[in-house]
Tab-separated table of N, CA and C in Angstrom:
chain	number	residue	atom	x	y	z
A	1	VAL	N	90.876	53.191	49.863
A	1	VAL	CA	92.170	52.541	49.716
A	1	VAL	C	93.241	53.591	49.897
A	2	GLY	N	94.379	53.182	50.422
A	2	GLY	CA	95.462	54.104	50.758
A	2	GLY	C	95.871	55.033	49.651
A	3	ASN	N	96.295	56.191	50.044
A	3	ASN	CA	96.690	57.182	49.060
A	3	ASN	C	98.114	57.662	49.288
A	4	SER	N	98.852	56.964	50.138
A	4	SER	CA	100.203	57.411	50.436
A	4	SER	C	101.263	56.782	49.542
A	5	GLY	N	100.892	55.763	48.790
A	5	GLY	CA	101.822	55.117	47.856
A	5	GLY	C	102.912	54.333	48.561
A	6	SER	N	103.926	54.013	47.778
A	6	SER	CA	105.063	53.247	48.287
A	6	SER	C	105.841	54.074	49.299
A	7	GLY	N	106.301	53.416	50.334
A	7	GLY	CA	107.137	54.086	51.330
A	7	GLY	C	108.611	53.882	51.048
A	8	GLY	N	108.937	53.240	49.926
A	8	GLY	CA	110.357	52.988	49.600
A	8	GLY	C	110.920	51.885	50.471
A	9	ASN	N	112.144	52.072	50.924
A	9	ASN	CA	112.838	51.077	51.718
A	9	ASN	C	111.967	50.655	52.906
A	10	PRO	N	111.673	49.360	53.057
A	10	PRO	CA	110.783	48.909	54.129
A	10	PRO	C	111.351	49.087	55.533
A	11	SER	N	112.617	49.472	55.692
A	11	SER	CA	113.126	49.722	57.032
A	11	SER	C	112.367	50.869	57.702
A	12	ASN	N	111.656	51.685	56.897
A	12	ASN	CA	110.823	52.757	57.425
A	12	ASN	C	109.486	52.244	57.944
A	13	LEU	N	108.970	51.152	57.390
A	13	LEU	CA	107.774	50.415	57.783
A	13	LEU	C	106.445	51.153	57.596
A	14	LYS	N	106.429	52.479	57.604
A	14	LYS	CA	105.167	53.207	57.490
A	14	LYS	C	105.384	54.531	56.776
A	15	LYS	N	104.401	54.884	55.927
A	15	LYS	CA	104.402	56.183	55.269
A	15	LYS	C	102.951	56.634	55.152
A	16	GLY	N	102.581	57.636	55.910
A	16	GLY	CA	101.193	58.095	55.892
A	16	GLY	C	100.246	56.973	56.219
A	17	SER	N	99.291	56.701	55.318
A	17	SER	CA	98.333	55.629	55.560
A	17	SER	C	98.759	54.309	54.906
A	18	SER	N	99.980	54.231	54.416
A	18	SER	CA	100.517	52.992	53.844
A	18	SER	C	101.499	52.364	54.830
A	19	TRP	N	101.602	51.019	54.770
A	19	TRP	CA	102.553	50.323	55.625
A	19	TRP	C	103.097	49.108	54.906
A	20	TRP	N	104.254	48.645	55.374
A	20	TRP	CA	104.913	47.455	54.843
A	20	TRP	C	104.184	46.236	55.392
A	21	SER	N	103.802	45.325	54.512
A	21	SER	CA	102.983	44.192	54.882
A	21	SER	C	103.422	42.942	54.137
A	22	CYS	N	103.153	41.790	54.735
A	22	CYS	CA	103.500	40.516	54.099
A	22	CYS	C	102.328	39.560	54.133
A	23	ARG	N	102.228	38.769	53.072
A	23	ARG	CA	101.346	37.611	53.114
A	23	ARG	C	102.240	36.461	53.547
A	24	LEU	N	102.071	36.020	54.781
A	24	LEU	CA	102.935	35.012	55.348
A	24	LEU	C	102.483	33.609	54.920
A	25	ALA	N	103.421	32.820	54.479
A	25	ALA	CA	103.131	31.438	54.058
A	25	ALA	C	102.463	30.706	55.200
A	26	GLY	N	101.451	29.936	54.868
A	26	GLY	CA	100.723	29.175	55.870
A	26	GLY	C	99.589	29.934	56.525
A	27	SER	N	99.484	31.228	56.233
A	27	SER	CA	98.409	32.054	56.814
A	27	SER	C	97.299	32.244	55.804
A	28	ASN	N	96.088	32.404	56.258
A	28	ASN	CA	94.969	32.701	55.377
A	28	ASN	C	94.780	34.187	55.172
A	29	SER	N	95.555	34.975	55.883
A	29	SER	CA	95.433	36.430	55.790
A	29	SER	C	96.184	36.952	54.568
A	30	ALA	N	95.588	37.900	53.864
A	30	ALA	CA	96.196	38.475	52.674
A	30	ALA	C	97.353	39.412	53.027
A	31	TYR	N	97.391	39.905	54.242
A	31	TYR	CA	98.433	40.841	54.637
A	31	TYR	C	98.580	40.868	56.145
A	32	THR	N	99.739	41.355	56.602
A	32	THR	CA	99.924	41.590	58.020
A	32	THR	C	99.446	43.005	58.316
A	33	GLY	N	98.879	43.211	59.462
A	33	GLY	CA	98.300	44.492	59.815
A	33	GLY	C	99.323	45.581	60.045
A	34	ASN	N	98.844	46.796	60.054
A	34	ASN	CA	99.669	47.950	60.332
A	34	ASN	C	100.312	47.798	61.709
A	35	GLY	N	101.639	47.928	61.789
A	35	GLY	CA	102.355	47.769	63.049
A	35	GLY	C	102.782	46.343	63.372
A	36	HIS	N	102.539	45.403	62.474
A	36	HIS	CA	102.924	44.012	62.698
A	36	HIS	C	104.434	43.872	62.918
A	37	PHE	N	105.218	44.585	62.143
A	37	PHE	CA	106.675	44.508	62.246
A	37	PHE	C	107.218	45.698	63.047
A	38	ALA	N	108.055	45.431	64.020
A	38	ALA	CA	108.688	46.503	64.784
A	38	ALA	C	109.952	46.989	64.079
A	39	THR	N	110.620	46.072	63.393
A	39	THR	CA	111.822	46.400	62.619
A	39	THR	C	111.800	45.564	61.344
A	40	TRP	N	112.655	45.910	60.398
A	40	TRP	CA	112.774	45.145	59.158
A	40	TRP	C	114.236	45.008	58.805
A	41	ASN	N	114.744	43.775	58.841
A	41	ASN	CA	116.142	43.523	58.495
A	41	ASN	C	116.290	42.302	57.591
A	42	TYR	N	115.265	42.051	56.781
A	42	TYR	CA	115.274	40.894	55.895
A	42	TYR	C	115.797	41.273	54.512
A	43	THR	N	116.429	40.338	53.867
A	43	THR	CA	116.959	40.538	52.527
A	43	THR	C	115.987	39.970	51.507
A	44	LYS	N	115.730	40.724	50.459
A	44	LYS	CA	114.835	40.271	49.409
A	44	LYS	C	115.446	39.077	48.706
A	45	CYS	N	114.629	38.088	48.387
A	45	CYS	CA	115.080	36.871	47.728
A	45	CYS	C	114.951	36.986	46.219
A	46	SER	N	115.521	36.040	45.532
A	46	SER	CA	115.484	36.052	44.067
A	46	SER	C	114.175	35.499	43.510
A	47	GLY	N	113.375	34.827	44.344
A	47	GLY	CA	112.099	34.295	43.854
A	47	GLY	C	111.364	33.475	44.883
A	48	ALA	N	110.161	33.112	44.562
A	48	ALA	CA	109.318	32.344	45.460
A	48	ALA	C	109.907	30.981	45.761
A	49	GLY	N	109.955	30.623	47.040
A	49	GLY	CA	110.423	29.302	47.447
A	49	GLY	C	111.917	29.099	47.360
A	50	HIS	N	112.660	30.111	46.939
A	50	HIS	CA	114.110	29.958	46.836
A	50	HIS	C	114.720	29.888	48.226
A	51	PRO	N	115.826	29.153	48.383
A	51	PRO	CA	116.450	29.080	49.699
A	51	PRO	C	117.146	30.390	50.054
A	52	ALA	N	117.086	30.727	51.339
A	52	ALA	CA	117.883	31.849	51.840
A	52	ALA	C	119.308	31.322	52.025
A	53	SER	N	120.298	32.181	52.029
A	53	SER	CA	121.677	31.713	52.162
A	53	SER	C	121.988	31.370	53.615
A	54	CYS	N	122.909	30.431	53.803
A	54	CYS	CA	123.283	29.959	55.136
A	54	CYS	C	124.756	30.227	55.410
A	55	LEU	N	125.047	30.557	56.668
A	55	LEU	CA	126.417	30.646	57.128
A	55	LEU	C	126.843	29.234	57.516
A	56	PRO	N	128.143	28.915	57.413
A	56	PRO	CA	128.608	27.564	57.770
A	56	PRO	C	128.576	27.377	59.283
A	57	ALA	N	128.525	26.130	59.718
A	57	ALA	CA	128.558	25.808	61.156
A	57	ALA	C	129.826	26.371	61.776
A	58	SER	N	129.770	26.670	63.051
A	58	SER	CA	130.910	27.210	63.789
A	58	SER	C	132.106	26.281	63.685
A	59	THR	N	133.274	26.864	63.655
A	59	THR	CA	134.518	26.069	63.609
A	59	THR	C	134.907	25.588	64.998
A	60	SER	N	134.257	26.088	66.051
A	60	SER	CA	134.569	25.684	67.419
A	60	SER	C	133.961	24.327	67.727
A	61	ALA	N	134.675	23.535	68.529
A	61	ALA	CA	134.151	22.253	69.005
A	61	ALA	C	134.157	22.217	70.525
A	62	ALA	N	134.386	23.380	71.146
A	62	ALA	CA	134.496	23.470	72.601
A	62	ALA	C	133.137	23.375	73.282
A	63	ASP	N	133.126	22.823	74.476
A	63	ASP	CA	131.977	22.801	75.380
A	63	ASP	C	130.721	22.200	74.761
A	64	ALA	N	130.600	20.889	74.859
A	64	ALA	CA	129.427	20.198	74.325
A	64	ALA	C	128.163	20.508	75.130
A	65	GLY	N	128.328	21.063	76.321
A	65	GLY	CA	127.185	21.395	77.157
A	65	GLY	C	126.685	20.213	77.943
A	66	TYR	N	125.662	20.444	78.745
A	66	TYR	CA	125.085	19.383	79.576
A	66	TYR	C	124.248	18.448	78.724
A	67	HIS	N	124.384	17.158	79.005
A	67	HIS	CA	123.660	16.138	78.257
A	67	HIS	C	122.199	16.170	78.681
A	68	ASP	N	121.320	16.573	77.755
A	68	ASP	CA	119.881	16.549	77.994
A	68	ASP	C	119.164	16.416	76.651
A	69	ALA	N	117.868	16.417	76.674
A	69	ALA	CA	117.073	16.231	75.445
A	69	ALA	C	117.094	17.447	74.523
A	70	TYR	N	117.627	18.577	74.975
A	70	TYR	CA	117.530	19.811	74.197
A	70	TYR	C	118.819	20.195	73.488
A	71	ARG	N	119.952	19.698	73.969
A	71	ARG	CA	121.195	20.077	73.285
A	71	ARG	C	121.202	19.446	71.905
A	72	GLY	N	121.744	20.209	70.952
A	72	GLY	CA	121.793	19.698	69.580
A	72	GLY	C	121.772	20.822	68.569
A	73	TRP	N	121.363	20.502	67.370
A	73	TRP	CA	121.445	21.415	66.248
A	73	TRP	C	120.112	22.114	65.992
A	74	TYR	N	120.198	23.421	65.720
A	74	TYR	CA	119.047	24.271	65.477
A	74	TYR	C	119.320	25.163	64.289
A	75	ASP	N	118.289	25.740	63.737
A	75	ASP	CA	118.419	26.725	62.659
A	75	ASP	C	118.152	28.108	63.229
A	76	VAL	N	119.082	28.617	64.050
A	76	VAL	CA	118.912	29.910	64.713
A	76	VAL	C	119.012	31.046	63.691
A	77	GLN	N	119.849	30.897	62.681
A	77	GLN	CA	120.014	31.966	61.685
A	77	GLN	C	118.844	32.018	60.714
A	78	GLY	N	117.998	30.997	60.713
A	78	GLY	CA	116.799	30.998	59.884
A	78	GLY	C	117.050	30.830	58.396
A	79	CYS	N	118.060	30.065	58.054
A	79	CYS	CA	118.375	29.891	56.611
A	79	CYS	C	117.878	28.565	56.060
A	80	GLY	N	117.337	27.707	56.912
A	80	GLY	CA	116.837	26.420	56.431
A	80	GLY	C	117.783	25.265	56.691
A	81	ARG	N	118.943	25.548	57.263
A	81	ARG	CA	119.922	24.492	57.595
A	81	ARG	C	120.260	24.585	59.083
A	82	CYS	N	120.406	23.448	59.700
A	82	CYS	CA	120.679	23.372	61.121
A	82	CYS	C	122.187	23.456	61.376
A	83	ASN	N	122.715	24.670	61.324
A	83	ASN	CA	124.149	24.913	61.453
A	83	ASN	C	124.526	25.570	62.780
A	84	ASP	N	123.578	25.659	63.719
A	84	ASP	CA	123.830	26.282	65.012
A	84	ASP	C	123.684	25.232	66.112
A	85	TYR	N	124.792	24.985	66.843
A	85	TYR	CA	124.783	23.973	67.912
A	85	TYR	C	124.459	24.684	69.229
A	86	CYS	N	123.391	24.257	69.897
A	86	CYS	CA	122.933	24.935	71.100
A	86	CYS	C	122.811	23.943	72.265
A	87	ARG	N	123.054	24.460	73.482
A	87	ARG	CA	123.025	23.605	74.676
A	87	ARG	C	123.124	24.456	75.921
A	88	TRP	N	122.918	23.836	77.080
A	88	TRP	CA	123.054	24.497	78.362
A	88	TRP	C	124.532	24.505	78.770
A	89	VAL	N	125.032	25.670	79.169
A	89	VAL	CA	126.404	25.815	79.661
A	89	VAL	C	126.354	26.540	81.009
A	90	GLY	N	127.468	26.554	81.720
A	90	GLY	CA	127.533	27.223	83.021
A	90	GLY	C	127.746	26.219	84.120
A	91	ASN	N	127.419	26.595	85.343
A	91	ASN	CA	127.760	25.758	86.505
A	91	ASN	C	126.578	25.173	87.250
A	92	SER	N	125.362	25.305	86.731
A	92	SER	CA	124.177	24.805	87.463
A	92	SER	C	123.462	23.679	86.728
A	93	GLY	N	124.083	23.067	85.748
A	93	GLY	CA	123.488	21.953	85.029
A	93	GLY	C	122.457	22.417	84.009
A	94	SER	N	121.737	21.466	83.461
A	94	SER	CA	120.727	21.756	82.448
A	94	SER	C	119.569	22.535	83.072
A	95	GLY	N	119.042	23.436	82.293
A	95	GLY	CA	117.872	24.211	82.732
A	95	GLY	C	116.585	23.684	82.137
A	96	GLY	N	116.647	22.535	81.462
A	96	GLY	CA	115.446	21.982	80.843
A	96	GLY	C	115.143	22.667	79.515
A	97	HIS	N	113.890	22.837	79.204
A	97	HIS	CA	113.480	23.427	77.930
A	97	HIS	C	114.134	24.811	77.767
A	98	PRO	N	114.739	25.072	76.610
A	98	PRO	CA	115.453	26.336	76.409
A	98	PRO	C	114.588	27.588	76.457
A	99	SER	N	113.287	27.477	76.460
A	99	SER	CA	112.446	28.670	76.579
A	99	SER	C	112.675	29.338	77.929
A	100	ASN	N	113.277	28.613	78.903
A	100	ASN	CA	113.623	29.196	80.213
A	100	ASN	C	114.836	30.116	80.122
A	101	LEU	N	115.749	29.844	79.213
A	101	LEU	CA	116.957	30.613	78.884
A	101	LEU	C	118.044	30.658	79.958
A	102	ASP	N	117.690	30.675	81.232
A	102	ASP	CA	118.736	30.602	82.241
A	102	ASP	C	118.210	29.952	83.522
A	103	ARG	N	119.162	29.370	84.264
A	103	ARG	CA	118.835	28.670	85.532
A	103	ARG	C	120.037	28.854	86.430
A	104	LYS	N	119.898	29.701	87.402
A	104	LYS	CA	120.980	30.012	88.363
A	104	LYS	C	122.225	30.408	87.577
A	105	ASP	N	123.266	29.571	87.634
A	105	ASP	CA	124.530	29.893	86.971
A	105	ASP	C	124.686	29.214	85.609
A	106	SER	N	123.598	28.694	85.051
A	106	SER	CA	123.626	28.104	83.708
A	106	SER	C	122.751	28.919	82.780
A	107	TRP	N	123.039	28.859	81.487
A	107	TRP	CA	122.232	29.546	80.494
A	107	TRP	C	122.260	28.792	79.176
A	108	TRP	N	121.247	29.061	78.360
A	108	TRP	CA	121.136	28.460	77.034
A	108	TRP	C	122.083	29.219	76.116
A	109	SER	N	122.945	28.485	75.443
A	109	SER	CA	123.999	29.090	74.633
A	109	SER	C	124.145	28.348	73.314
A	110	CYS	N	124.639	29.054	72.308
A	110	CYS	CA	124.824	28.438	70.989
A	110	CYS	C	126.203	28.759	70.407
A	111	ARG	N	126.715	27.808	69.665
A	111	ARG	CA	127.838	28.052	68.755
A	111	ARG	C	127.178	28.490	67.457
A	112	LEU	N	127.092	29.779	67.244
A	112	LEU	CA	126.355	30.286	66.101
A	112	LEU	C	127.097	30.076	64.789
A	113	ALA	N	126.362	29.727	63.770
A	113	ALA	CA	126.933	29.539	62.429
A	113	ALA	C	127.663	30.806	61.993
A	114	GLY	N	128.765	30.617	61.292
A	114	GLY	CA	129.545	31.752	60.814
A	114	GLY	C	130.499	32.309	61.834
A	115	SER	N	130.546	31.718	63.028
A	115	SER	CA	131.384	32.220	64.120
A	115	SER	C	132.359	31.155	64.556
A	116	ASN	N	133.461	31.577	65.157
A	116	ASN	CA	134.394	30.606	65.742
A	116	ASN	C	134.293	30.627	67.263
A	117	SER	N	133.293	31.350	67.788
A	117	SER	CA	133.078	31.428	69.233
A	117	SER	C	132.371	30.166	69.734
A	118	ALA	N	132.802	29.693	70.899
A	118	ALA	CA	132.217	28.473	71.477
A	118	ALA	C	130.839	28.720	72.094
A	119	ASP	N	130.578	29.947	72.542
A	119	ASP	CA	129.341	30.222	73.276
A	119	ASP	C	128.766	31.582	72.931
A	120	THR	N	127.470	31.711	73.154
A	120	THR	CA	126.849	33.030	73.210
A	120	THR	C	126.802	33.375	74.710
A	121	LEU	N	126.899	34.633	75.023
A	121	LEU	CA	126.911	35.080	76.406
A	121	LEU	C	125.536	34.950	77.049
A	122	LYS	N	125.527	34.871	78.351
A	122	LYS	CA	124.262	34.840	79.106
A	122	LYS	C	123.470	36.087	78.733
A	123	GLY	N	122.199	35.914	78.420
A	123	GLY	CA	121.352	37.038	78.048
A	123	GLY	C	121.340	37.320	76.547
A	124	HIS	N	122.113	36.561	75.767
A	124	HIS	CA	122.151	36.790	74.321
A	124	HIS	C	120.757	36.623	73.702
A	125	PHE	N	120.053	35.592	74.125
A	125	PHE	CA	118.711	35.323	73.602
A	125	PHE	C	117.662	35.911	74.523
A	126	LYS	N	116.718	36.640	73.977
A	126	LYS	CA	115.627	37.220	74.762
A	126	LYS	C	114.423	36.287	74.797
A	127	SER	N	114.340	35.399	73.823
A	127	SER	CA	113.280	34.401	73.764
A	127	SER	C	113.810	33.217	72.956
A	128	TRP	N	113.102	32.105	72.999
A	128	TRP	CA	113.534	30.912	72.252
A	128	TRP	C	112.312	30.220	71.678
A	129	ASN	N	112.238	30.149	70.356
A	129	ASN	CA	111.115	29.459	69.709
A	129	ASN	C	111.574	28.625	68.524
A	130	TYR	N	112.797	28.102	68.613
A	130	TYR	CA	113.353	27.287	67.543
A	130	TYR	C	113.132	25.805	67.827
A	131	ALA	N	112.895	25.051	66.775
A	131	ALA	CA	112.713	23.620	66.896
A	131	ALA	C	114.057	22.914	66.743
A	132	LYS	N	114.277	21.893	67.558
A	132	LYS	CA	115.499	21.101	67.463
A	132	LYS	C	115.466	20.286	66.181
A	133	CYS	N	116.597	20.215	65.506
A	133	CYS	CA	116.720	19.473	64.246
A	133	CYS	C	117.174	18.032	64.518
A	134	THR	N	117.089	17.220	63.501
A	134	THR	CA	117.503	15.831	63.652
A	134	THR	C	119.012	15.638	63.514
A	135	GLY	N	119.737	16.674	63.100
A	135	GLY	CA	121.177	16.555	63.009
A	135	GLY	C	121.826	17.788	62.405
A	136	ALA	N	123.146	17.816	62.441
A	136	ALA	CA	123.934	18.933	61.919
A	136	ALA	C	123.705	19.109	60.422
A	137	GLY	N	123.474	20.329	60.002
A	137	GLY	CA	123.343	20.656	58.591
A	137	GLY	C	122.066	20.187	57.938
A	138	ARG	N	121.184	19.591	58.704
A	138	ARG	CA	119.909	19.113	58.152
A	138	ARG	C	119.060	20.275	57.677
A	139	SER	N	118.172	19.985	56.797
A	139	SER	CA	117.273	21.004	56.235
A	139	SER	C	115.966	21.005	57.010
A	140	CYS	N	115.402	22.201	57.225
A	140	CYS	CA	114.050	22.272	57.811
A	140	CYS	C	113.055	22.266	56.661
A	141	LEU	N	111.905	21.738	56.895
A	141	LEU	CA	110.902	21.659	55.838
A	141	LEU	C	110.090	22.948	55.785
A	142	PRO	N	110.153	23.661	54.677
A	142	PRO	CA	109.420	24.924	54.572
A	142	PRO	C	107.962	24.685	54.166
A	143	PRO	N	107.100	25.628	54.520
A	143	PRO	CA	105.735	25.524	54.017
A	143	PRO	C	105.695	25.830	52.541
A	144	LYS	N	104.687	25.327	51.834
A	144	LYS	CA	104.550	25.642	50.423
A	144	LYS	C	104.135	27.096	50.277
A	145	PRO	N	104.721	27.799	49.322
A	145	PRO	CA	104.315	29.190	49.147
A	145	PRO	C	102.912	29.293	48.593
A	146	LYS	N	102.168	30.280	49.074
A	146	LYS	CA	100.850	30.545	48.544
A	146	LYS	C	100.978	31.667	47.513
A	147	PRO	N	100.168	31.640	46.494
A	147	PRO	CA	100.245	32.749	45.551
A	147	PRO	C	99.788	34.039	46.218
A	148	PRO	N	100.365	35.165	45.835
A	148	PRO	CA	99.972	36.425	46.457
A	148	PRO	C	98.502	36.759	46.187
A	149	TYR	N	97.854	37.236	47.205
A	149	TYR	CA	96.522	37.789	47.065
A	149	TYR	C	96.528	39.096	47.826
A	150	TRP	N	96.172	40.150	47.189
A	150	TRP	CA	96.397	41.465	47.767
A	150	TRP	C	95.311	41.921	48.724
A	151	GLY	N	94.054	41.705	48.426
A	151	GLY	CA	92.994	42.172	49.289
A	151	GLY	C	92.629	43.628	49.025
A	152	PHE	N	93.584	44.430	48.652
A	152	PHE	CA	93.364	45.807	48.238
A	152	PHE	C	94.585	46.251	47.462
A	153	PRO	N	94.539	47.393	46.785
A	153	PRO	CA	95.658	47.784	45.908
A	153	PRO	C	97.020	47.741	46.585
A	154	VAL	N	98.007	47.430	45.800
A	154	VAL	CA	99.389	47.318	46.226
A	154	VAL	C	100.181	48.392	45.523
A	155	TYR	N	101.186	48.923	46.212
A	155	TYR	CA	102.068	49.935	45.615
A	155	TYR	C	103.321	49.210	45.129
A	156	TYR	N	103.554	49.271	43.837
A	156	TYR	CA	104.672	48.544	43.226
A	156	TYR	C	105.954	49.355	43.327
A	157	ASP	N	107.020	48.709	43.758
A	157	ASP	CA	108.337	49.337	43.811
A	157	ASP	C	109.404	48.237	43.832
A	158	ALA	N	110.652	48.644	43.948
A	158	ALA	CA	111.778	47.700	43.889
A	158	ALA	C	111.852	46.792	45.118
A	159	TYR	N	111.138	47.108	46.186
A	159	TYR	CA	111.249	46.333	47.424
A	159	TYR	C	110.228	45.200	47.518
A	160	GLN	N	109.133	45.279	46.781
A	160	GLN	CA	108.134	44.216	46.854
A	160	GLN	C	108.733	42.933	46.333
A	161	GLY	N	108.339	41.830	46.933
A	161	GLY	CA	108.835	40.542	46.470
A	161	GLY	C	108.833	39.519	47.582
A	162	TRP	N	109.572	38.459	47.352
A	162	TRP	CA	109.611	37.304	48.248
A	162	TRP	C	110.706	37.456	49.299
A	163	TYR	N	110.368	37.124	50.544
A	163	TYR	CA	111.289	37.210	51.684
A	163	TYR	C	111.115	35.964	52.543
A	164	ASP	N	112.088	35.704	53.413
A	164	ASP	CA	111.989	34.628	54.395
A	164	ASP	C	111.736	35.270	55.763
A	165	VAL	N	110.548	35.790	55.958
A	165	VAL	CA	110.197	36.483	57.185
A	165	VAL	C	110.057	35.524	58.352
A	166	GLN	N	109.549	34.325	58.099
A	166	GLN	CA	109.307	33.357	59.180
A	166	GLN	C	110.538	32.546	59.535
A	167	GLY	N	111.631	32.740	58.825
A	167	GLY	CA	112.874	32.088	59.161
A	167	GLY	C	112.912	30.591	58.916
A	168	CYS	N	112.195	30.110	57.918
A	168	CYS	CA	112.201	28.674	57.628
A	168	CYS	C	113.283	28.296	56.621
A	169	GLY	N	113.969	29.297	56.071
A	169	GLY	CA	115.023	29.016	55.116
A	169	GLY	C	114.586	29.080	53.660
A	170	ARG	N	113.320	29.336	53.440
A	170	ARG	CA	112.767	29.460	52.079
A	170	ARG	C	112.017	30.769	51.974
A	171	CYS	N	112.057	31.351	50.816
A	171	CYS	CA	111.412	32.632	50.564
A	171	CYS	C	109.953	32.417	50.199
A	172	ASN	N	109.119	32.214	51.209
A	172	ASN	CA	107.710	31.895	51.014
A	172	ASN	C	106.762	33.016	51.442
A	173	ASP	N	107.300	34.140	51.839
A	173	ASP	CA	106.485	35.246	52.332
A	173	ASP	C	106.568	36.413	51.355
A	174	TYR	N	105.414	36.834	50.812
A	174	TYR	CA	105.396	37.901	49.813
A	174	TYR	C	105.105	39.227	50.515
A	175	CYS	N	106.014	40.178	50.376
A	175	CYS	CA	105.908	41.434	51.085
A	175	CYS	C	105.857	42.617	50.120
A	176	ARG	N	105.094	43.672	50.521
A	176	ARG	CA	104.912	44.843	49.684
A	176	ARG	C	104.241	45.936	50.498
A	177	TRP	N	104.206	47.155	49.934
A	177	TRP	CA	103.514	48.280	50.564
A	177	TRP	C	102.044	48.188	50.282
A	178	VAL	N	101.230	48.327	51.330
A	178	VAL	CA	99.775	48.364	51.202
A	178	VAL	C	99.245	49.538	52.030
A	179	GLY	N	97.983	49.803	51.921
A	179	GLY	CA	97.412	50.851	52.762
A	179	GLY	C	95.932	50.937	52.622
A	180	ASN	N	95.323	51.541	53.588
A	180	ASN	CA	93.898	51.854	53.518
A	180	ASN	C	93.624	53.064	54.383
A	181	SER	N	92.543	53.729	54.053
A	181	SER	CA	92.193	54.903	54.858
A	181	SER	C	90.704	55.007	54.991
């Protein structure tokens, strides 16, 4: 079992033979493997299943976008509320499923929550894996949190705890320093 102890702030992600790991809600795995996270920018939550905070919907009402099955409300900020309005904008019409992100002179764009901007610029999104919501401000249904199971010793510090790593709006993912050698 690891002998490097806690690595402190998880933005470092690795210390010797220890690494920052999470038991992700809905997974049968006790931890994420070494190197699972490329970066760490999540805020620790106050407890299991608690909601993450949400920014308000954009104050802009400009550019409704092309009428298709994909325009509408999404939870891009990952707080559990559908406060981000997304759609195809530009001069080439709808590009279909937003996983394509751009089509000639059109691109997938959002009025992001907390902003007064009407659009995100072309190329803002590198990938798209968000589900369309049933309406503005609606809540996404989070998975039930699983109780932590370590699998091997855990290093206790101020950073271990519940996070919303999967972006469902609820703090269902338990993260901490683990290691093995």
